[in-house]
CSV table of C-alpha atoms and ligand atoms in Angstrom, one decimal:
chain,number,residue,atom,x,y,z
A,241,MET,CA,-1.2,-12.1,20.8
A,242,LEU,CA,-0.4,-8.8,19.1
A,243,LEU,CA,0.4,-8.7,15.4
A,244,PRO,CA,2.8,-7.3,14.4
A,245,ARG,CA,4.8,-8.5,17.5
A,246,PRO,CA,5.9,-5.5,19.6
A,247,THR,CA,9.5,-4.8,20.3
A,248,ARG,CA,9.2,-5.6,24.1
A,249,LEU,CA,6.2,-6.8,26.0
A,250,ILE,CA,5.9,-7.8,29.6
A,251,ARG,CA,2.7,-9.4,30.7
A,252,GLU,CA,1.7,-8.6,34.3
A,253,ALA,CA,-1.0,-9.9,36.6
A,254,GLY,CA,-4.4,-8.3,36.5
A,255,HIS,CA,-6.4,-6.2,34.1
A,256,PHE,CA,-8.0,-2.8,33.6
A,257,ALA,CA,-11.7,-3.1,33.1
A,258,LEU,CA,-13.2,-0.5,30.7
A,259,GLY,CA,-16.6,0.8,31.7
A,260,PRO,CA,-19.1,3.5,30.9
A,261,ALA,CA,-17.2,5.9,33.1
A,262,THR,CA,-13.8,5.3,31.6
A,263,GLY,CA,-12.5,8.6,30.3
A,264,VAL,CA,-9.9,9.5,27.8
A,265,HIS,CA,-7.1,12.1,28.1
A,266,ALA,CA,-5.5,12.6,24.7
A,267,PRO,CA,-5.1,15.1,21.8
A,268,ASP,CA,-8.5,15.5,20.2
A,269,GLU,CA,-7.7,13.6,17.0
A,270,ILE,CA,-6.3,10.7,19.0
A,271,ALA,CA,-9.3,10.5,21.3
A,272,ASP,CA,-11.6,10.6,18.4
A,273,LEU,CA,-9.8,7.8,16.7
A,274,LEU,CA,-10.0,5.7,19.9
A,275,ARG,CA,-13.7,6.2,20.0
A,276,GLU,CA,-14.2,5.5,16.3
A,277,LEU,CA,-12.4,2.2,16.7
A,278,ILE,CA,-13.7,1.0,20.1
A,279,THR,CA,-17.1,2.6,20.7
A,280,PRO,CA,-19.2,0.9,17.9
A,281,ALA,CA,-18.7,-2.7,19.3
A,282,THR,CA,-18.4,-1.9,23.0
A,283,GLY,CA,-20.9,0.9,23.3
A,284,LEU,CA,-18.5,2.7,25.6
A,285,PRO,CA,-18.7,6.4,25.2
A,286,LEU,CA,-15.0,7.1,26.3
A,287,PRO,CA,-15.7,10.7,27.2
A,288,PRO,CA,-13.0,13.3,27.8
A,289,ALA,CA,-11.5,12.6,31.2
A,290,THR,CA,-12.3,15.3,33.8
A,291,GLY,CA,-11.6,13.9,37.3
A,292,PRO,CA,-8.5,12.3,38.8
A,293,ALA,CA,-6.2,10.3,36.7
A,294,THR,CA,-7.5,6.9,37.7
A,295,GLY,CA,-9.8,4.9,35.5
A,296,VAL,CA,-8.5,6.9,32.6
A,297,ILE,CA,-6.9,6.0,29.3
A,298,SER,CA,-4.2,8.6,28.9
A,299,LEU,CA,-2.3,9.1,25.6
A,300,ARG,CA,0.2,11.9,25.5
A,301,LEU,CA,3.0,13.3,23.5
A,302,ALA,CA,6.5,13.3,25.1
A,303,ALA,CA,8.7,14.9,22.5
A,304,ASP,CA,11.9,14.1,24.5
A,305,ASP,CA,11.5,10.3,24.3
A,306,ALA,CA,14.1,9.8,21.6
A,307,GLU,CA,14.1,6.0,21.7
A,308,LEU,CA,10.5,6.1,20.3
A,309,GLY,CA,11.5,7.7,17.0
A,310,ALA,CA,8.9,8.8,14.5
A,311,GLU,CA,6.3,6.0,15.1
A,312,GLY,CA,7.1,4.2,18.4
A,313,TYR,CA,5.2,4.3,21.6
A,314,ARG,CA,5.3,3.1,25.2
A,315,LEU,CA,2.1,1.6,26.7
A,316,ALA,CA,1.3,0.5,30.2
A,317,VAL,CA,-1.9,-1.1,31.2
A,318,GLU,CA,-2.3,-1.1,35.0
A,319,PRO,CA,-5.4,-2.1,37.1
A,320,THR,CA,-6.0,1.6,37.6
A,321,GLY,CA,-5.8,2.8,34.0
A,322,VAL,CA,-3.8,3.0,30.8
A,323,ARG,CA,-0.8,5.3,30.1
A,324,VAL,CA,0.6,5.8,26.6
A,325,VAL,CA,3.4,8.1,25.5
A,326,ALA,CA,4.9,8.7,22.1
A,327,ALA,CA,7.1,11.3,20.5
A,328,THR,CA,4.6,11.8,17.7
A,329,GLU,CA,0.9,11.6,16.9
A,330,ALA,CA,1.8,8.7,14.6
A,331,GLY,CA,3.1,6.8,17.6
A,332,LEU,CA,-0.1,7.5,19.5
A,333,ARG,CA,-2.1,6.2,16.5
A,334,TRP,CA,-0.3,2.9,16.5
A,335,ALA,CA,-0.8,2.6,20.3
A,336,VAL,CA,-4.5,3.0,19.7
A,337,GLN,CA,-4.3,0.0,17.3
A,338,THR,CA,-2.5,-1.9,20.0
A,339,LEU,CA,-5.1,-1.1,22.6
A,340,ARG,CA,-7.8,-2.4,20.2
A,341,GLN,CA,-5.8,-5.6,19.7
A,342,LEU,CA,-5.5,-6.1,23.5
A,343,LEU,CA,-9.3,-6.1,23.8
A,344,PRO,CA,-11.4,-9.2,23.1
A,345,GLU,CA,-11.6,-9.8,19.3
A,346,GLN,CA,-15.3,-8.8,19.3
A,347,VAL,CA,-14.1,-5.2,19.5
A,348,TYR,CA,-13.7,-5.6,15.7
A,349,ALA,CA,-17.4,-6.3,15.2
A,350,THR,CA,-19.1,-3.6,13.2
A,351,GLY,CA,-22.1,-3.4,15.5
A,352,PRO,CA,-22.7,-3.5,19.3
A,353,VAL,CA,-21.7,-6.7,21.0
A,354,ARG,CA,-23.2,-7.6,24.4
A,355,ALA,CA,-22.0,-9.9,27.2
A,356,VAL,CA,-18.3,-9.3,26.6
A,357,ALA,CA,-16.0,-8.1,29.4
A,358,TRP,CA,-14.0,-5.2,27.9
A,359,TRP,CA,-10.9,-5.9,29.8
A,360,LEU,CA,-7.3,-5.0,28.9
A,361,PRO,CA,-4.7,-7.3,30.3
A,362,CYS,CA,-2.0,-5.6,32.3
A,363,VAL,CA,1.1,-5.2,30.1
A,364,GLU,CA,4.1,-3.0,29.6
A,365,ILE,CA,5.0,-2.5,26.0
A,366,VAL,CA,7.7,-0.6,24.2
A,367,ASP,CA,7.2,-0.7,20.5
A,368,VAL,CA,9.2,0.8,17.7
A,369,PRO,CA,9.1,-0.2,14.0
A,370,THR,CA,12.1,-1.7,12.3
A,371,TYR,CA,11.4,-0.2,8.9
A,372,ALA,CA,10.0,3.3,8.2
A,373,TRP,CA,8.2,2.3,5.0
A,374,ARG,CA,5.6,-0.4,5.4
A,375,GLY,CA,3.5,-0.4,2.3
A,376,SER,CA,0.9,-2.1,0.3
A,377,LEU,CA,0.3,-1.5,-3.4
A,378,LEU,CA,-3.2,-1.8,-4.6
A,379,ASP,CA,-3.8,-1.8,-8.4
A,380,VAL,CA,-7.1,0.0,-9.1
A,381,ALA,CA,-6.2,0.5,-12.8
A,382,ARG,CA,-6.8,-3.0,-14.1
A,383,TRP,CA,-10.0,-3.2,-12.1
A,384,CYS,CA,-11.6,0.0,-10.7
A,385,HIS,CA,-12.3,-1.2,-7.1
A,386,PRO,CA,-15.2,0.6,-5.4
A,387,LEU,CA,-14.3,3.6,-3.3
A,388,PRO,CA,-15.9,2.1,-0.1
A,389,PHE,CA,-13.5,-0.8,-0.5
A,390,LEU,CA,-10.5,1.6,-0.5
A,391,TYR,CA,-11.7,2.9,2.9
A,392,ARG,CA,-11.9,-0.6,4.2
A,393,TYR,CA,-8.5,-1.4,2.8
A,394,VAL,CA,-7.0,1.6,4.6
A,395,ASP,CA,-8.6,0.3,7.9
A,396,LEU,CA,-7.0,-3.1,7.3
A,397,LEU,CA,-3.6,-1.5,6.7
A,398,ALA,CA,-3.8,0.6,9.8
A,399,LEU,CA,-4.8,-2.5,11.8
A,400,HIS,CA,-1.5,-4.1,10.7
A,401,LYS,CA,0.5,-0.9,11.4
A,402,LEU,CA,1.2,-0.6,7.7
A,403,ASN,CA,1.7,3.1,7.0
A,404,THR,CA,1.6,3.5,3.2
A,405,LEU,CA,-1.0,2.7,0.6
A,406,HIS,CA,0.6,2.8,-2.9
A,407,LEU,CA,-2.4,3.4,-5.2
A,408,HIS,CA,-1.6,2.3,-8.7
A,409,LEU,CA,-4.1,4.6,-10.5
A,410,THR,CA,-3.2,4.3,-14.2
A,411,ASP,CA,-2.2,1.6,-16.7
A,412,ASP,CA,-2.7,0.3,-20.2
A,413,GLN,CA,-6.2,-0.9,-19.3
A,414,GLY,CA,-7.6,2.0,-17.4
A,415,TRP,CA,-7.0,5.6,-16.1
A,416,ARG,CA,-8.7,6.2,-12.8
A,417,PHE,CA,-7.6,9.7,-11.7
A,418,GLU,CA,-9.8,12.6,-12.6
A,419,VAL,CA,-7.6,15.3,-14.4
A,420,ARG,CA,-9.4,18.6,-14.8
A,421,ARG,CA,-7.2,19.8,-17.6
A,422,PHE,CA,-7.4,16.6,-19.5
A,423,PRO,CA,-10.9,15.2,-19.0
A,424,ARG,CA,-10.7,12.6,-21.7
A,425,LEU,CA,-8.2,10.7,-19.6
A,426,THR,CA,-11.1,9.4,-17.5
A,427,GLU,CA,-14.0,9.9,-20.0
A,428,ILE,CA,-12.2,7.8,-22.6
A,429,GLY,CA,-9.2,6.3,-20.7
A,430,GLY,CA,-11.4,5.1,-17.8
A,431,PHE,CA,-13.3,2.6,-19.9
A,432,ARG,CA,-12.5,-0.5,-21.9
A,433,ALA,CA,-14.6,-2.7,-24.1
A,434,ALA,CA,-13.5,-6.1,-22.8
A,435,SER,CA,-11.2,-7.9,-20.4
A,436,PRO,CA,-9.4,-11.2,-20.7
A,437,ALA,CA,-11.5,-14.3,-20.0
A,438,GLY,CA,-9.3,-16.8,-18.1
A,439,HIS,CA,-5.6,-16.4,-18.1
A,440,ALA,CA,-4.3,-13.8,-20.6
A,441,ARG,CA,-1.9,-16.3,-22.1
A,442,ASP,CA,-5.0,-18.2,-23.4
A,443,GLY,CA,-5.9,-15.1,-25.5
A,444,ARG,CA,-9.6,-15.0,-24.9
A,445,THR,CA,-11.6,-11.9,-24.1
A,446,ASP,CA,-15.1,-11.6,-22.6
A,447,ALA,CA,-16.7,-8.6,-24.5
A,448,VAL,CA,-17.9,-7.2,-21.1
A,449,PRO,CA,-17.1,-3.5,-20.7
A,450,HIS,CA,-15.4,-2.3,-17.6
A,451,GLY,CA,-14.6,1.1,-16.3
A,452,GLY,CA,-14.7,3.8,-13.7
A,453,TRP,CA,-12.6,6.5,-12.1
A,454,TYR,CA,-12.2,8.5,-8.9
A,455,ARG,CA,-13.2,12.1,-8.4
A,456,GLN,CA,-10.4,14.3,-7.0
A,457,SER,CA,-12.8,15.3,-4.2
A,458,ASP,CA,-13.4,11.7,-3.3
A,459,LEU,CA,-9.7,10.9,-3.2
A,460,ARG,CA,-9.1,14.0,-1.0
A,461,ASP,CA,-11.6,12.6,1.5
A,462,LEU,CA,-9.9,9.2,1.4
A,463,VAL,CA,-6.5,10.9,2.0
A,464,THR,CA,-7.9,12.7,5.0
A,465,TYR,CA,-9.5,9.5,6.4
A,466,ALA,CA,-6.3,7.5,5.9
A,467,ALA,CA,-4.1,10.2,7.5
A,468,ARG,CA,-6.2,10.1,10.7
A,469,ARG,CA,-5.3,6.4,10.8
A,470,GLY,CA,-1.6,7.0,10.2
A,471,VAL,CA,-1.7,5.8,6.6
A,472,ARG,CA,-0.2,7.9,3.8
A,473,ILE,CA,-1.4,7.5,0.3
A,474,MET,CA,1.2,7.5,-2.5
A,475,PRO,CA,-0.4,7.7,-5.9
A,476,GLU,CA,1.2,6.1,-8.9
A,477,ILE,CA,0.8,7.5,-12.4
A,478,ASP,CA,2.7,4.9,-14.5
A,479,LEU,CA,4.9,6.8,-17.0
A,480,PRO,CA,6.0,6.8,-19.8
A,481,GLY,CA,5.0,3.2,-20.4
A,482,HIS,CA,1.9,1.3,-19.2
A,483,ALA,CA,0.1,4.4,-20.6
A,484,GLN,CA,-2.0,3.1,-23.5
A,485,ALA,CA,-5.2,4.3,-21.8
A,486,ALA,CA,-3.8,7.8,-21.8
A,487,ILE,CA,-2.8,7.6,-25.4
A,488,ALA,CA,-6.2,6.2,-26.4
A,489,ALA,CA,-7.7,9.4,-24.8
A,490,TYR,CA,-5.1,11.8,-26.3
A,491,PRO,CA,-3.4,10.3,-29.4
A,492,GLU,CA,-1.1,13.3,-29.5
A,493,PHE,CA,0.7,11.8,-26.4
A,494,GLY,CA,1.7,8.8,-28.5
A,495,ASN,CA,4.3,8.3,-31.1
A,496,ASP,CA,1.9,8.3,-34.0
A,497,PRO,CA,-0.8,11.0,-33.7
A,498,HIS,CA,-2.7,9.5,-36.6
A,499,ARG,CA,-3.0,6.1,-34.9
A,500,ARG,CA,-6.2,5.5,-32.9
A,501,LEU,CA,-5.7,3.2,-30.0
A,502,THR,CA,-8.3,1.7,-27.7
A,503,VAL,CA,-7.9,1.3,-24.0
A,504,GLY,CA,-6.1,-2.1,-23.4
A,505,THR,CA,-8.3,-5.2,-23.2
A,506,THR,CA,-5.5,-7.7,-22.6
A,507,TRP,CA,-3.1,-8.0,-19.8
A,508,GLY,CA,0.6,-7.5,-20.4
A,509,ILE,CA,2.9,-4.8,-21.6
A,510,SER,CA,1.7,-2.4,-24.3
A,511,THR,CA,4.3,-1.5,-26.9
A,512,HIS,CA,2.7,2.0,-27.1
A,513,VAL,CA,4.4,4.5,-24.9
A,514,LEU,CA,4.3,8.3,-24.5
A,515,ASN,CA,6.4,10.4,-26.9
A,516,LEU,CA,9.1,12.6,-25.6
A,517,GLU,CA,8.0,15.9,-27.1
A,518,PRO,CA,8.0,19.1,-25.1
A,519,ALA,CA,4.2,19.4,-25.4
A,520,THR,CA,3.6,15.9,-24.0
A,521,PHE,CA,6.0,16.6,-21.2
A,522,ALA,CA,4.2,19.8,-20.3
A,523,ALA,CA,0.9,17.9,-20.3
A,524,VAL,CA,2.5,15.3,-17.9
A,525,CYS,CA,3.6,18.1,-15.6
A,526,ASP,CA,0.1,19.5,-15.6
A,527,ILE,CA,-1.3,16.1,-14.8
A,528,MET,CA,1.2,15.5,-12.0
A,529,ASP,CA,0.5,19.0,-10.6
A,530,GLU,CA,-3.2,18.0,-10.2
A,531,VAL,CA,-2.1,14.6,-8.6
A,532,ALA,CA,0.2,16.5,-6.2
A,533,ASP,CA,-2.7,18.8,-5.2
A,534,VAL,CA,-4.8,15.8,-4.2
A,535,PHE,CA,-2.2,13.8,-2.5
A,536,PRO,CA,-0.1,15.7,0.0
A,537,PHE,CA,2.3,12.8,0.8
A,538,GLU,CA,5.9,13.8,-0.1
A,539,TYR,CA,6.3,10.8,-2.4
A,540,LEU,CA,4.7,10.6,-5.8
A,541,HIS,CA,5.3,7.4,-7.8
A,542,VAL,CA,5.9,7.9,-11.5
A,543,GLY,CA,6.2,4.2,-12.5
A,544,GLY,CA,8.8,3.5,-15.1
A,545,ASP,CA,8.5,-0.3,-15.2
A,546,GLU,CA,8.5,-2.3,-18.5
A,547,VAL,CA,8.9,0.6,-21.0
A,548,PRO,CA,9.4,-0.8,-24.5
A,549,THR,CA,11.5,1.5,-26.6
A,550,ALA,CA,10.7,0.3,-30.2
A,551,GLU,CA,8.5,3.4,-30.8
A,552,TRP,CA,11.3,5.8,-29.7
A,553,ALA,CA,13.8,3.8,-31.8
A,554,ALA,CA,11.6,4.3,-34.8
A,555,SER,CA,11.0,8.0,-34.1
A,556,PRO,CA,13.3,10.5,-35.8
A,557,ALA,CA,12.4,13.1,-33.2
A,558,ALA,CA,13.4,10.7,-30.3
A,559,GLY,CA,16.6,9.8,-32.2
A,560,ALA,CA,17.5,13.5,-32.6
A,561,ARG,CA,16.8,14.1,-28.9
A,562,ALA,CA,19.1,11.3,-27.9
A,563,ALA,CA,21.8,12.6,-30.2
A,564,GLU,CA,21.4,16.1,-28.8
A,565,LEU,CA,21.7,14.8,-25.3
A,566,GLY,CA,24.7,12.6,-26.2
A,567,LEU,CA,22.9,9.4,-25.3
A,568,SER,CA,24.1,6.3,-27.2
A,569,ARG,CA,20.9,4.4,-26.5
A,570,VAL,CA,17.4,5.7,-27.1
A,571,ALA,CA,16.4,3.6,-23.9
A,572,ASP,CA,18.4,6.1,-21.9
A,573,LEU,CA,15.9,8.8,-22.9
A,574,GLN,CA,13.7,7.3,-20.2
A,575,GLY,CA,16.2,8.2,-17.4
A,576,TRP,CA,16.6,11.7,-18.9
A,577,TRP,CA,12.8,12.2,-19.2
A,578,THR,CA,12.1,10.9,-15.7
A,579,GLY,CA,14.8,13.2,-14.4
A,580,GLN,CA,13.1,16.2,-15.9
A,581,LEU,CA,9.9,15.1,-14.2
A,582,ALA,CA,11.7,14.6,-10.9
A,583,THR,CA,13.1,18.2,-11.2
A,584,HIS,CA,9.6,19.6,-11.9
A,585,LEU,CA,8.1,17.8,-8.9
A,586,ALA,CA,11.1,18.7,-6.7
A,587,GLY,CA,10.1,22.3,-7.4
A,588,ARG,CA,6.8,21.5,-5.6
A,589,GLY,CA,8.6,19.9,-2.7
A,590,ARG,CA,8.0,16.3,-3.8
A,591,ARG,CA,10.2,13.2,-4.3
A,592,ILE,CA,9.5,10.5,-6.7
A,593,GLY,CA,9.4,6.7,-6.5
A,594,VAL,CA,10.4,4.7,-9.6
A,595,TRP,CA,10.4,1.0,-10.4
A,596,ASP,CA,13.9,-0.6,-10.6
A,597,GLU,CA,14.1,-0.5,-14.4
A,598,LEU,CA,15.4,3.0,-13.9
A,599,LEU,CA,18.6,1.5,-12.4
A,600,ASP,CA,19.5,0.6,-16.0
A,601,ARG,CA,18.5,3.9,-17.5
A,602,ALA,CA,19.7,6.4,-14.9
A,603,VAL,CA,17.8,6.9,-11.6
A,604,PRO,CA,17.0,10.6,-11.1
A,605,ALA,CA,18.6,12.4,-8.2
A,606,GLY,CA,16.5,12.1,-5.1
A,607,ALA,CA,14.4,9.2,-6.4
A,608,THR,CA,13.5,6.1,-4.3
A,609,VAL,CA,13.8,2.8,-6.1
A,610,PHE,CA,11.0,0.3,-5.8
A,611,ALA,CA,12.9,-3.0,-6.5
A,612,TRP,CA,10.5,-5.6,-7.8
A,613,ARG,CA,12.4,-7.9,-10.2
A,614,GLY,CA,13.9,-10.1,-7.5
A,615,THR,CA,16.1,-9.7,-4.4
A,616,ASP,CA,19.2,-9.0,-6.6
A,617,ARG,CA,17.4,-5.8,-7.8
A,618,VAL,CA,17.0,-4.8,-4.1
A,619,ASP,CA,20.8,-5.5,-3.7
A,620,ALA,CA,21.6,-3.5,-6.8
A,621,ALA,CA,19.6,-0.5,-5.7
A,622,ARG,CA,21.3,-0.6,-2.3
A,623,ALA,CA,24.7,-1.0,-3.8
A,624,ALA,CA,24.1,2.1,-5.9
A,625,GLY,CA,23.6,4.0,-2.6
A,626,LEU,CA,19.9,4.7,-3.4
A,627,PRO,CA,17.0,4.6,-1.0
A,628,VAL,CA,15.1,1.4,-1.8
A,629,VAL,CA,11.7,0.0,-1.0
A,630,ALA,CA,12.0,-3.8,-1.2
A,631,ALA,CA,9.1,-5.2,-3.3
A,632,PRO,CA,10.6,-8.3,-4.9
A,633,TYR,CA,8.1,-10.6,-6.6
A,634,THR,CA,9.7,-13.6,-4.9
A,635,HIS,CA,8.5,-12.4,-1.5
A,636,THR,CA,6.0,-9.6,-1.9
A,637,TYR,CA,3.8,-10.2,-5.0
A,638,PHE,CA,0.5,-11.3,-3.3
A,639,ASP,CA,-1.2,-11.4,-6.7
A,640,TRP,CA,0.7,-14.7,-7.0
A,641,ALA,CA,-1.2,-17.8,-5.8
A,642,GLU,CA,-0.3,-18.8,-2.3
A,643,ALA,CA,-0.4,-22.5,-3.2
A,644,ASP,CA,-0.9,-24.9,-6.1
A,645,GLY,CA,-4.1,-26.7,-6.3
A,646,PRO,CA,-7.5,-27.1,-8.0
A,647,ASP,CA,-9.3,-24.9,-5.5
A,648,GLU,CA,-7.0,-21.9,-5.9
A,649,PRO,CA,-8.5,-19.0,-7.8
A,650,LEU,CA,-6.9,-18.1,-11.1
A,651,ALA,CA,-3.6,-16.2,-10.5
A,652,ILE,CA,-1.1,-14.4,-12.6
A,653,ALA,CA,1.6,-16.8,-11.5
A,654,GLY,CA,2.6,-18.8,-8.5
A,655,VAL,CA,3.6,-19.8,-5.9
A,656,LEU,CA,4.3,-17.6,-3.0
A,657,PRO,CA,3.6,-19.3,0.3
A,658,LEU,CA,3.1,-17.6,3.6
A,659,GLU,CA,6.4,-19.0,5.1
A,660,GLN,CA,8.4,-17.4,2.3
A,661,VAL,CA,6.9,-14.0,3.1
A,662,TYR,CA,7.6,-14.5,6.8
A,663,GLY,CA,11.2,-15.5,6.2
A,664,TYR,CA,12.0,-12.5,4.0
A,665,GLN,CA,15.2,-10.7,4.9
A,666,PRO,CA,15.0,-7.2,3.4
A,667,GLY,CA,18.4,-6.0,4.7
A,668,ALA,CA,19.2,-2.3,5.0
A,669,VAL,CA,16.4,-0.7,3.1
A,670,LEU,CA,13.9,2.1,3.6
A,671,GLY,CA,11.2,-0.6,4.0
A,672,VAL,CA,9.0,-3.3,2.5
A,673,GLN,CA,5.9,-3.4,0.4
A,674,GLY,CA,3.4,-6.0,-0.6
A,675,GLN,CA,1.9,-5.9,-4.2
A,676,LEU,CA,-1.6,-6.6,-5.2
A,677,TRP,CA,-1.7,-6.2,-9.0
A,678,SER,CA,-5.2,-6.7,-9.9
A,679,GLU,CA,-5.3,-8.4,-13.3
A,680,TYR,CA,-6.7,-11.5,-11.6
A,681,LEU,CA,-8.2,-9.7,-8.7
A,682,PRO,CA,-11.4,-8.3,-10.2
A,683,THR,CA,-13.3,-8.1,-6.9
A,684,PRO,CA,-12.6,-6.8,-3.3
A,685,GLN,CA,-13.3,-10.4,-2.2
A,686,LEU,CA,-10.4,-11.7,-4.3
A,687,VAL,CA,-8.1,-8.9,-3.2
A,688,GLN,CA,-8.7,-9.8,0.4
A,689,TRP,CA,-8.2,-13.5,-0.3
A,690,ARG,CA,-4.8,-12.9,-1.8
A,691,ALA,CA,-3.8,-10.2,0.7
A,692,PHE,CA,-4.4,-12.1,3.9
A,693,PRO,CA,-2.8,-13.7,5.7
A,694,ARG,CA,0.4,-12.9,3.7
A,695,LEU,CA,0.2,-9.2,4.1
A,696,ALA,CA,0.0,-9.8,7.9
A,697,ALA,CA,3.2,-11.7,7.6
A,698,LEU,CA,4.9,-8.9,5.7
A,699,ALA,CA,3.5,-6.3,8.2
A,700,GLU,CA,5.4,-8.2,10.9
A,701,VAL,CA,8.6,-8.3,8.8
A,702,GLY,CA,8.3,-4.5,8.3
A,703,TRP,CA,7.4,-3.6,11.9
A,704,SER,CA,9.0,-6.3,14.1
A,705,GLY,CA,11.9,-7.0,11.7
A,706,PRO,CA,13.0,-10.1,9.9
A,707,VAL,CA,13.1,-13.4,11.8
A,708,ASP,CA,16.4,-15.2,12.3
A,709,LEU,CA,16.7,-18.0,9.8
A,710,ASP,CA,18.2,-21.5,10.5
A,711,GLY,CA,21.3,-22.9,8.8
A,712,GLN,CA,19.2,-23.9,5.7
A,713,GLY,CA,17.9,-20.4,5.3
A,714,GLU,CA,14.5,-21.5,6.5
A,715,VAL,CA,12.3,-20.0,9.3
A,716,PRO,CA,13.0,-22.3,12.3
A,717,PRO,CA,10.0,-24.5,13.1
A,718,GLY,CA,9.5,-23.0,16.6
A,719,THR,CA,9.5,-19.5,15.2
A,720,LEU,CA,7.0,-20.5,12.6
A,721,THR,CA,4.7,-22.3,15.1
A,722,GLU,CA,4.7,-19.2,17.4
A,723,PHE,CA,3.8,-17.0,14.4
A,724,ARG,CA,1.1,-19.3,13.1
A,725,THR,CA,-0.5,-19.6,16.5
A,726,ARG,CA,-0.5,-15.8,16.9
A,727,LEU,CA,-1.7,-15.4,13.4
A,728,GLY,CA,-4.6,-17.9,14.0
A,729,ARG,CA,-5.7,-15.7,16.9
A,730,HIS,CA,-5.3,-12.6,14.8
A,731,LEU,CA,-7.4,-14.0,12.0
A,732,ARG,CA,-10.3,-14.1,14.4
A,733,ARG,CA,-10.1,-10.3,14.3
A,734,LEU,CA,-10.4,-10.4,10.6
A,735,ASP,CA,-13.4,-12.8,11.0
A,736,GLN,CA,-15.2,-10.2,13.0
A,737,LEU,CA,-14.5,-7.7,10.2
A,738,GLY,CA,-15.8,-10.1,7.6
A,739,VAL,CA,-12.5,-10.3,5.7
A,740,GLY,CA,-12.6,-13.3,3.5
A,741,TYR,CA,-8.9,-14.3,3.9
A,742,ARG,CA,-7.3,-17.5,2.6
A,743,PRO,CA,-7.6,-19.9,5.6
A,744,LEU,CA,-4.4,-21.2,7.1
A,745,THR,CA,-3.5,-24.7,5.9
B,918,ACM,C1,5.7,-4.4,-12.1
B,918,ACM,O1,5.4,-5.5,-11.5
B,918,ACM,N1,5.6,-4.3,-13.4
B,918,ACM,C2,6.2,-3.3,-11.3
């Protein structure tokens, strides 16, 4: 009943019973993680193993096991103990998650649970992910979700063997990343006067201020916590569009320094974008340097979606810059500008992620394309020979409603049912990612309602690989029934954690 489904699993007779004397033999960090995840509910101390290798949970590195790759593991539960090997610590971390799933679901309870037999069924598992990138975007710009929820969300990603949290930190309606050199980005850009009431297309606002931002030190701690669970955090600073909050804070970043903008109070695409002057570019480099100092992950996302170019077209300076570069369209300045930024960050050993709009405006060398505007954009990025993370709205936008109906909370759009996620065929890509844009997800409760169970389905696509479809391009009924049965059991784990997911229908 594992989710995501492992590559190979053989169930054998018998079980291994965990008890107060069960010891652990593992690298320190891995043993600590095992205790952190298993001791609170079970009360088992899982001390370092000292005696003979029976009654022991052993997790060890075997660098020569090439089949296991960067994240795979082998796991054997026998009546006498547990043996896990992996080529990397990442593999051992995923094995810890599997061991936890093999225990009764009460192991996910946050406090001690009595009268449960903490037995692991005897199994032999070989488990290697299909895709290297298994991500989840969380938009904390539209609504500044509380820091404790980010920790919980990391836990939920790790539980599903999702390895990347894409944190969308800035947008027209809010800037959430503390920048020491430009404090007004959060002091001014972190707060807005109002938010849409109801759907943005109705044009009403609520006059309720909203704001907040994250300290660098808090984000560093979050990064450390996530890394111990095998989750990398990729920050996104959306540039040079979706930047109205930044321009409200620093009018000189905009295309008319005399215009005073406010932080956005409606959803949608602001027409106000960064200017392309050297001073603004230098400021962006300073900002990204601070971002890079907080987030050690190789990838930094620099946005690039939905960048209106009317302000550049009206700007003599931008026109002169385009002419000087021999660009026939001012829109192509975006590709040039992003390329400069990629070069700057490459100097710090970093790669960039960009949204698929850059495909039309020159993708910088070394960039990874996040293809969101449908599966044909995934195909286009792949055809261009670029690394691509598949994030098409048709299959991975979990801010869309899961179903129609009067009981469904207000959503940006709809409908994206569970079966469509499960049937997604990403093809030859770096990986997949589920998006939780937060315009209509103002609370952690709503984030979780929209995320689950669809993110669990995408986690399985990413780890176990896409399912075989039938002649009609549908998930065959038997495959779907097996998944839904397993998912039903899996949701009991989320019940223990108090995750308010959308129930299966
Ligand atoms: C996007 O949904 N604008 C990437």
